Coordinates of C-alpha atoms in Angstrom, one line a residue:
M1 CA 18.5 -24.9 -0.2
K2 CA 16.5 -22.1 0.4
I3 CA 13.7 -20.0 -1.5
G4 CA 14.3 -17.9 -4.4
D5 CA 16.8 -20.3 -5.4
R6 CA 16.8 -21.4 -8.7
V7 CA 16.9 -25.5 -10.0
R8 CA 17.2 -28.3 -12.1
M9 CA 15.1 -31.5 -11.8
L10 CA 16.9 -34.7 -12.3
S11 CA 14.3 -36.9 -13.4
G12 CA 13.9 -34.2 -16.4
T13 CA 14.7 -31.1 -18.0
E14 CA 12.2 -28.8 -16.3
E15 CA 13.9 -25.2 -14.4
G16 CA 12.4 -23.7 -11.6
V17 CA 12.3 -21.1 -9.1
I18 CA 11.8 -22.9 -5.9
T19 CA 8.5 -20.3 -3.7
K20 CA 8.0 -22.6 -0.8
I21 CA 9.2 -25.4 1.9
L22 CA 6.8 -28.2 2.2
Q23 CA 7.0 -30.4 4.7
H24 CA 8.7 -33.8 4.1
G25 CA 11.5 -32.9 2.3
Q26 CA 9.3 -31.4 -0.4
V27 CA 9.5 -27.9 -2.5
E28 CA 7.9 -26.2 -4.1
I29 CA 8.5 -25.2 -7.5
E30 CA 7.1 -22.6 -10.4
I31 CA 8.3 -23.8 -13.8
E32 CA 8.9 -21.7 -16.9
D33 CA 5.5 -22.1 -18.1
G34 CA 3.9 -20.8 -15.0
F35 CA 3.1 -23.5 -13.4
S36 CA 3.6 -25.0 -9.7
I37 CA 4.8 -28.0 -8.1
P38 CA 5.9 -30.1 -5.2
V39 CA 8.8 -32.4 -5.7
M40 CA 11.3 -33.9 -3.5
A41 CA 13.9 -31.9 -2.1
A42 CA 16.1 -34.9 -2.8
E43 CA 15.2 -34.6 -6.8
V44 CA 16.5 -31.4 -7.7
V45 CA 19.5 -29.9 -7.5
L46 CA 21.0 -26.3 -7.5
I47 CA 21.8 -24.9 -11.2
N48 CA 24.6 -22.9 -10.0
K49 CA 26.1 -25.9 -7.8
Q50 CA 26.1 -28.1 -10.5
E51 CA 27.7 -25.8 -13.1
E52 CA 30.3 -24.9 -10.7
K53 CA 31.2 -29.6 -10.8
Y54 CA 31.4 -29.0 -14.4
F55 CA 33.5 -25.7 -15.1
G56 CA 35.8 -26.3 -11.2
K57 CA 34.9 -22.5 -10.5
K58 CA 31.7 -20.1 -9.9
S59 CA 29.3 -19.4 -12.7
P60 CA 29.9 -15.6 -14.4
I61 CA 26.1 -15.0 -13.1
V62 CA 28.0 -15.6 -9.1
E63 CA 30.5 -13.7 -9.1
V64 CA 28.2 -10.3 -10.2
E65 CA 26.0 -10.2 -7.9
E66 CA 26.1 -8.6 -5.0
K67 CA 22.7 -10.5 -4.0
K68 CA 20.9 -13.3 -4.7
P69 CA 17.1 -11.5 -5.6
L70 CA 14.2 -13.6 -4.8
L71 CA 13.2 -14.4 -8.9
P72 CA 15.7 -13.9 -11.6
P73 CA 14.8 -10.5 -12.8
T74 CA 14.2 -10.6 -16.8
K75 CA 16.7 -7.2 -16.7
K76 CA 18.3 -4.9 -15.5
V77 CA 16.4 -3.1 -12.3
K78 CA 17.0 -0.6 -10.0
K79 CA 17.8 -1.4 -6.4
S80 CA 14.7 -0.8 -4.2
T81 CA 14.9 2.6 -2.0
V82 CA 11.5 1.8 -0.7
G83 CA 10.7 1.6 3.5
E84 CA 10.5 -0.9 5.5
G85 CA 6.7 -2.6 5.7
I86 CA 4.7 -4.9 3.7
Y87 CA 4.1 -4.2 -0.1
L88 CA 1.9 -6.3 -2.3
A89 CA 3.4 -6.2 -5.9
F90 CA 1.7 -6.7 -9.3
T91 CA 4.8 -8.3 -11.2
D92 CA 4.2 -9.2 -15.1
F93 CA 4.5 -13.5 -15.6
N94 CA 3.7 -12.7 -19.2
D95 CA 2.0 -10.1 -21.8
K96 CA -1.7 -11.7 -20.5
L97 CA -0.7 -12.7 -16.9
L98 CA 0.4 -10.6 -13.8
N99 CA 1.7 -12.2 -10.7
V100 CA 0.8 -11.3 -7.3
Y101 CA 3.6 -11.2 -4.1
L102 CA 2.4 -10.6 -0.6
I103 CA 5.8 -8.6 0.6
N104 CA 7.0 -9.0 4.4
N105 CA 9.9 -6.4 3.8
F106 CA 9.5 -6.4 7.9
S107 CA 11.2 -7.0 11.2
Y108 CA 8.2 -9.5 12.1
S109 CA 7.0 -12.7 11.2
M110 CA 3.3 -12.6 10.5
L111 CA 0.6 -15.4 10.0
V112 CA -1.0 -13.9 6.7
T113 CA -5.0 -14.9 5.0
V114 CA -5.4 -12.9 1.3
S115 CA -9.3 -12.9 -0.2
E116 CA -11.5 -12.1 -2.9
Q117 CA -14.4 -9.3 -1.8
L118 CA -17.2 -11.6 -3.5
E119 CA -20.2 -9.7 -4.3
N120 CA -22.5 -10.6 -1.6
G121 CA -20.1 -9.6 1.4
H122 CA -18.5 -13.3 1.5
E123 CA -14.8 -13.6 0.9
K124 CA -13.0 -16.5 -1.5
H125 CA -9.7 -17.4 -0.2
L126 CA -6.6 -17.3 -1.8
F127 CA -4.0 -17.6 0.6
S128 CA -3.3 -18.4 3.9
E129 CA 0.4 -19.2 5.7
Q130 CA 3.1 -18.5 7.9
I131 CA 5.6 -15.0 5.9
D132 CA 8.7 -15.1 7.6
K133 CA 11.0 -11.3 7.3
N134 CA 13.1 -10.7 3.9
N135 CA 10.2 -13.4 2.1
A136 CA 7.8 -12.3 -0.7
P137 CA 5.1 -16.0 -1.7
R138 CA 2.9 -15.6 -4.7
V139 CA -0.5 -15.6 -3.5
H140 CA -2.3 -14.4 -6.7
R141 CA -2.0 -14.8 -10.7
L142 CA -4.5 -12.2 -12.7
S143 CA -4.9 -11.4 -16.1
R144 CA -4.3 -8.0 -17.4
E145 CA -7.8 -8.7 -19.9
E146 CA -9.8 -8.8 -17.1
F147 CA -8.7 -6.3 -15.2
N148 CA -12.2 -5.1 -14.8
D149 CA -13.6 -8.0 -12.7
W150 CA -10.7 -7.8 -10.3
K151 CA -12.1 -8.7 -7.1
P152 CA -10.9 -6.4 -4.3
L153 CA -8.3 -8.1 -1.5
I154 CA -8.5 -8.3 1.7
I155 CA -5.2 -8.9 3.3
R156 CA -5.3 -9.7 7.6
A157 CA -2.1 -10.9 9.9
I158 CA -1.0 -10.9 13.1
F159 CA 2.5 -10.0 13.6
F160 CA 5.0 -11.8 16.1
K161 CA 8.3 -12.7 16.8
E162 CA 10.4 -15.3 18.4
G163 CA 10.6 -14.9 22.1
N164 CA 9.2 -11.7 23.8
F165 CA 8.5 -9.2 21.4
E166 CA 6.8 -6.0 21.5
P167 CA 2.7 -6.4 20.3
K168 CA 1.9 -4.9 17.0
Q169 CA -1.5 -4.0 16.1
T170 CA -3.5 -6.7 13.8
L171 CA -3.4 -5.8 10.0
F172 CA -7.1 -5.4 8.3
F173 CA -5.8 -3.9 5.1
Q174 CA -9.1 -4.4 1.3
M175 CA -7.4 -3.0 -2.0
G176 CA -10.1 -2.2 -4.7
F177 CA -9.0 -0.9 -8.3
N178 CA -9.8 1.4 -10.7
N179 CA -7.4 3.0 -13.8
T180 CA -4.6 4.0 -12.5
F181 CA -3.4 1.1 -11.6
F182 CA -1.1 1.3 -14.4
R183 CA 0.3 4.1 -13.7
I184 CA 4.2 3.6 -12.5
K185 CA 6.3 0.9 -11.9
R186 CA 8.9 0.9 -9.0
T187 CA 11.4 -2.0 -7.9
A188 CA 9.7 -4.1 -5.1
P189 CA 11.9 -5.0 -2.7
V190 CA 12.8 -9.3 -1.6
L191 CA 11.9 -9.8 -5.4
E192 CA 14.1 -6.8 -7.0
R193 CA 12.0 -6.7 -10.2
E194 CA 10.2 -4.1 -11.6
S195 CA 6.3 -4.1 -10.2
Y196 CA 3.6 -1.9 -9.8
L197 CA 3.7 -1.9 -6.4
F198 CA 1.5 -1.0 -3.7
R199 CA 2.1 -0.3 0.4
V200 CA -0.2 -2.4 2.6
E201 CA -1.2 -0.1 5.6
G202 CA -4.2 -1.0 8.0
R203 CA -6.4 2.4 7.5
E204 CA -9.5 0.2 7.6
I205 CA -9.9 -2.0 11.4
Q206 CA -12.2 -4.7 11.5
P207 CA -15.4 -3.6 14.2
G208 CA -14.2 -4.1 17.8
L209 CA -10.1 -3.7 16.9
P210 CA -9.1 0.3 18.2
V211 CA -7.5 2.4 16.5
E212 CA -6.0 5.8 16.7
K213 CA -8.3 8.0 14.4
P214 CA -7.5 11.8 14.3
Q215 CA -9.0 14.7 17.1
V216 CA -12.2 16.6 15.3
I217 CA -13.4 19.3 16.7
D218 CA -17.6 19.6 16.8
V219 CA -17.4 23.2 16.3
G220 CA -22.0 23.0 17.1
S221 CA -21.4 21.7 20.4
L222 CA -18.4 23.8 21.2
R223 CA -19.8 26.9 20.4
E224 CA -23.1 26.0 22.4
R225 CA -20.8 25.6 25.0
I226 CA -18.9 28.6 25.1
I227 CA -22.3 30.7 24.8
E228 CA -23.8 28.4 27.6
N229 CA -21.4 28.5 29.7
S230 CA -20.0 32.8 29.0
S231 CA -21.1 34.4 32.6
K232 CA -18.7 31.3 34.3
V233 CA -16.1 30.6 32.7
S234 CA -13.2 32.6 30.2
P235 CA -14.3 32.0 26.8
Y236 CA -12.9 29.0 25.4
K237 CA -9.6 29.7 22.8
T238 CA -8.0 26.8 20.6
E239 CA -4.9 27.2 18.8
A240 CA -5.1 29.0 15.6
P241 CA -4.5 26.3 12.6
P242 CA -1.4 28.0 10.1
S243 CA -3.5 30.2 7.6
E244 CA -2.3 28.4 4.5
I245 CA -3.1 23.8 5.1
D246 CA -0.9 22.2 1.8
L247 CA -2.6 19.1 0.7
H248 CA -0.1 18.0 -1.4
I249 CA 0.7 14.2 -0.3
E250 CA 4.0 14.4 0.2
E251 CA 3.8 16.9 2.5
L252 CA 0.5 15.5 4.5
S253 CA 3.0 11.7 3.7
P254 CA 6.6 12.5 3.3
D255 CA 7.7 9.1 3.6
H256 CA 4.9 7.0 2.1
Y257 CA 3.0 8.6 -0.4
D258 CA 5.1 7.4 -4.0
V259 CA 3.8 3.6 -2.8
M260 CA -0.5 4.6 -1.1
T261 CA -2.9 3.6 -3.4
N262 CA -5.3 6.5 -5.2
E263 CA -8.1 5.9 -2.8
A264 CA -5.4 5.6 0.2
I265 CA -4.1 9.5 -0.6
I266 CA -7.5 11.0 -1.1
T267 CA -9.0 9.5 2.2
M268 CA -5.7 11.1 4.0
Q269 CA -6.3 14.9 2.1
L270 CA -9.8 14.8 2.9
E271 CA -9.1 13.6 6.7
H272 CA -6.8 16.6 7.0
F273 CA -9.8 18.9 5.3
E274 CA -11.6 18.3 7.8
I275 CA -9.2 18.4 10.8
Y276 CA -8.3 22.2 10.4
L277 CA -11.7 23.0 8.4
D278 CA -12.9 22.7 12.3
K279 CA -9.9 24.0 13.9
A280 CA -10.1 27.5 11.7
L281 CA -13.6 27.6 12.9
A282 CA -13.3 27.0 16.0
A283 CA -10.6 29.3 16.3
N284 CA -12.5 31.6 15.0
M285 CA -10.7 33.5 12.0
E286 CA -12.1 34.7 9.4
S287 CA -10.9 33.0 6.7
I288 CA -8.5 29.6 5.8
I289 CA -6.9 28.5 2.3
F290 CA -6.5 25.0 1.0
I291 CA -3.6 24.0 -1.3
H292 CA -5.2 21.1 -2.9
G293 CA -2.8 20.8 -6.5
I294 CA -4.8 21.5 -10.3
G295 CA -4.3 17.4 -10.8
I296 CA -7.4 15.8 -12.8
G297 CA -9.6 17.9 -9.9
K298 CA -10.8 15.1 -8.3
L299 CA -9.4 16.7 -4.6
R300 CA -10.7 20.1 -5.6
H301 CA -14.5 19.1 -6.8
E302 CA -14.6 17.1 -3.4
I303 CA -13.9 20.1 -1.3
H304 CA -15.9 22.5 -3.1
R305 CA -18.8 20.4 -2.6
R306 CA -17.8 20.2 0.7
L307 CA -17.6 23.9 1.8
S308 CA -21.1 24.7 -0.3
Q309 CA -22.8 23.0 2.2
H310 CA -20.9 24.0 5.0
P311 CA -23.2 25.5 7.4
H312 CA -20.8 28.0 8.7
V313 CA -19.0 28.3 5.2
K314 CA -20.1 32.3 3.8
Y315 CA -18.3 31.4 0.6
Y316 CA -15.1 30.1 -0.9
Q317 CA -13.3 31.0 -3.8
D318 CA -10.3 30.2 -5.7
A319 CA -7.4 31.6 -4.4
Y320 CA -4.3 33.9 -5.5
K321 CA -4.6 33.1 -8.8
D322 CA -1.1 33.9 -9.7
K323 CA 0.4 32.3 -7.3
F324 CA -1.3 29.4 -7.1
G325 CA -3.7 29.0 -10.2
Y326 CA -6.3 26.6 -9.7
G327 CA -4.7 24.7 -7.5
A328 CA -5.7 26.9 -3.7
T329 CA -9.4 26.8 -2.5
K330 CA -10.6 30.2 0.0
A331 CA -13.0 29.4 2.8
V332 CA -14.4 32.5 4.3
F333 CA -16.6 32.0 7.2
K334 CA -19.8 33.6 8.9

């Protein structure tokens, strides 16, 4: 038996899905009404094998299935097309509850802890376990009716393989929730079920852990050094960026944008905005255009706010309305 097998109790009529392999010959089964119970493996039987005993052939379900999903889908769904990685999948348990699965669609095993962030800065433990590749245990269950009270989830993970392996950076990930959470469903890998799916990325790293950050040029100090050393060396030159910078997330992260949270998307967009703004100033460009799109206007508003407070920006305006509408902003420097 393995995780995902559908079984029936020998001592009763209950059916369920194996969600965890326990010690001492036990397995954990999630039964129809949502409860998880530990039972001896010897006290359950695989439903398909039992059917073979009576019918003398494989059940029709087994014959047509190309790959048995971890949990039996309630309806036919498209096969997942997302790439390798770690994911959080929020799947419908019923019309009121969502099951939360942590999916390891990665070539490494991982030691994981999952907790909720409390208001006092403490955390509430939810789950801790080793998750091998191509596994997706349930780590939490949430109520739709209590959405406004959902606490941010915190995930920590250490990656490893048997024997010699290339070490991976320790993961620290925090996920909050807003009103766009229920925007779209996708097929979750491993589970092969429709879910609200989010890629787990270590964009927020615990203090003390090394992290590579985009290089940001300090324009003020750079100009001071140029003036100070102008009589000694030739003027400092830096490569000018393109005159138009596309901040659409499809351009910045073409492989992962469809499973990034809204918070992660706007963070990446603003990081690139700051980087290219500083590069344009360092290269003594007269102006630069940022293509941000229209959307709900959050990115446009934040870019305008930052430009209005920047000491080296003379003014900003909507760029080429006939070409971009209100989806681009031109910054002109002093």
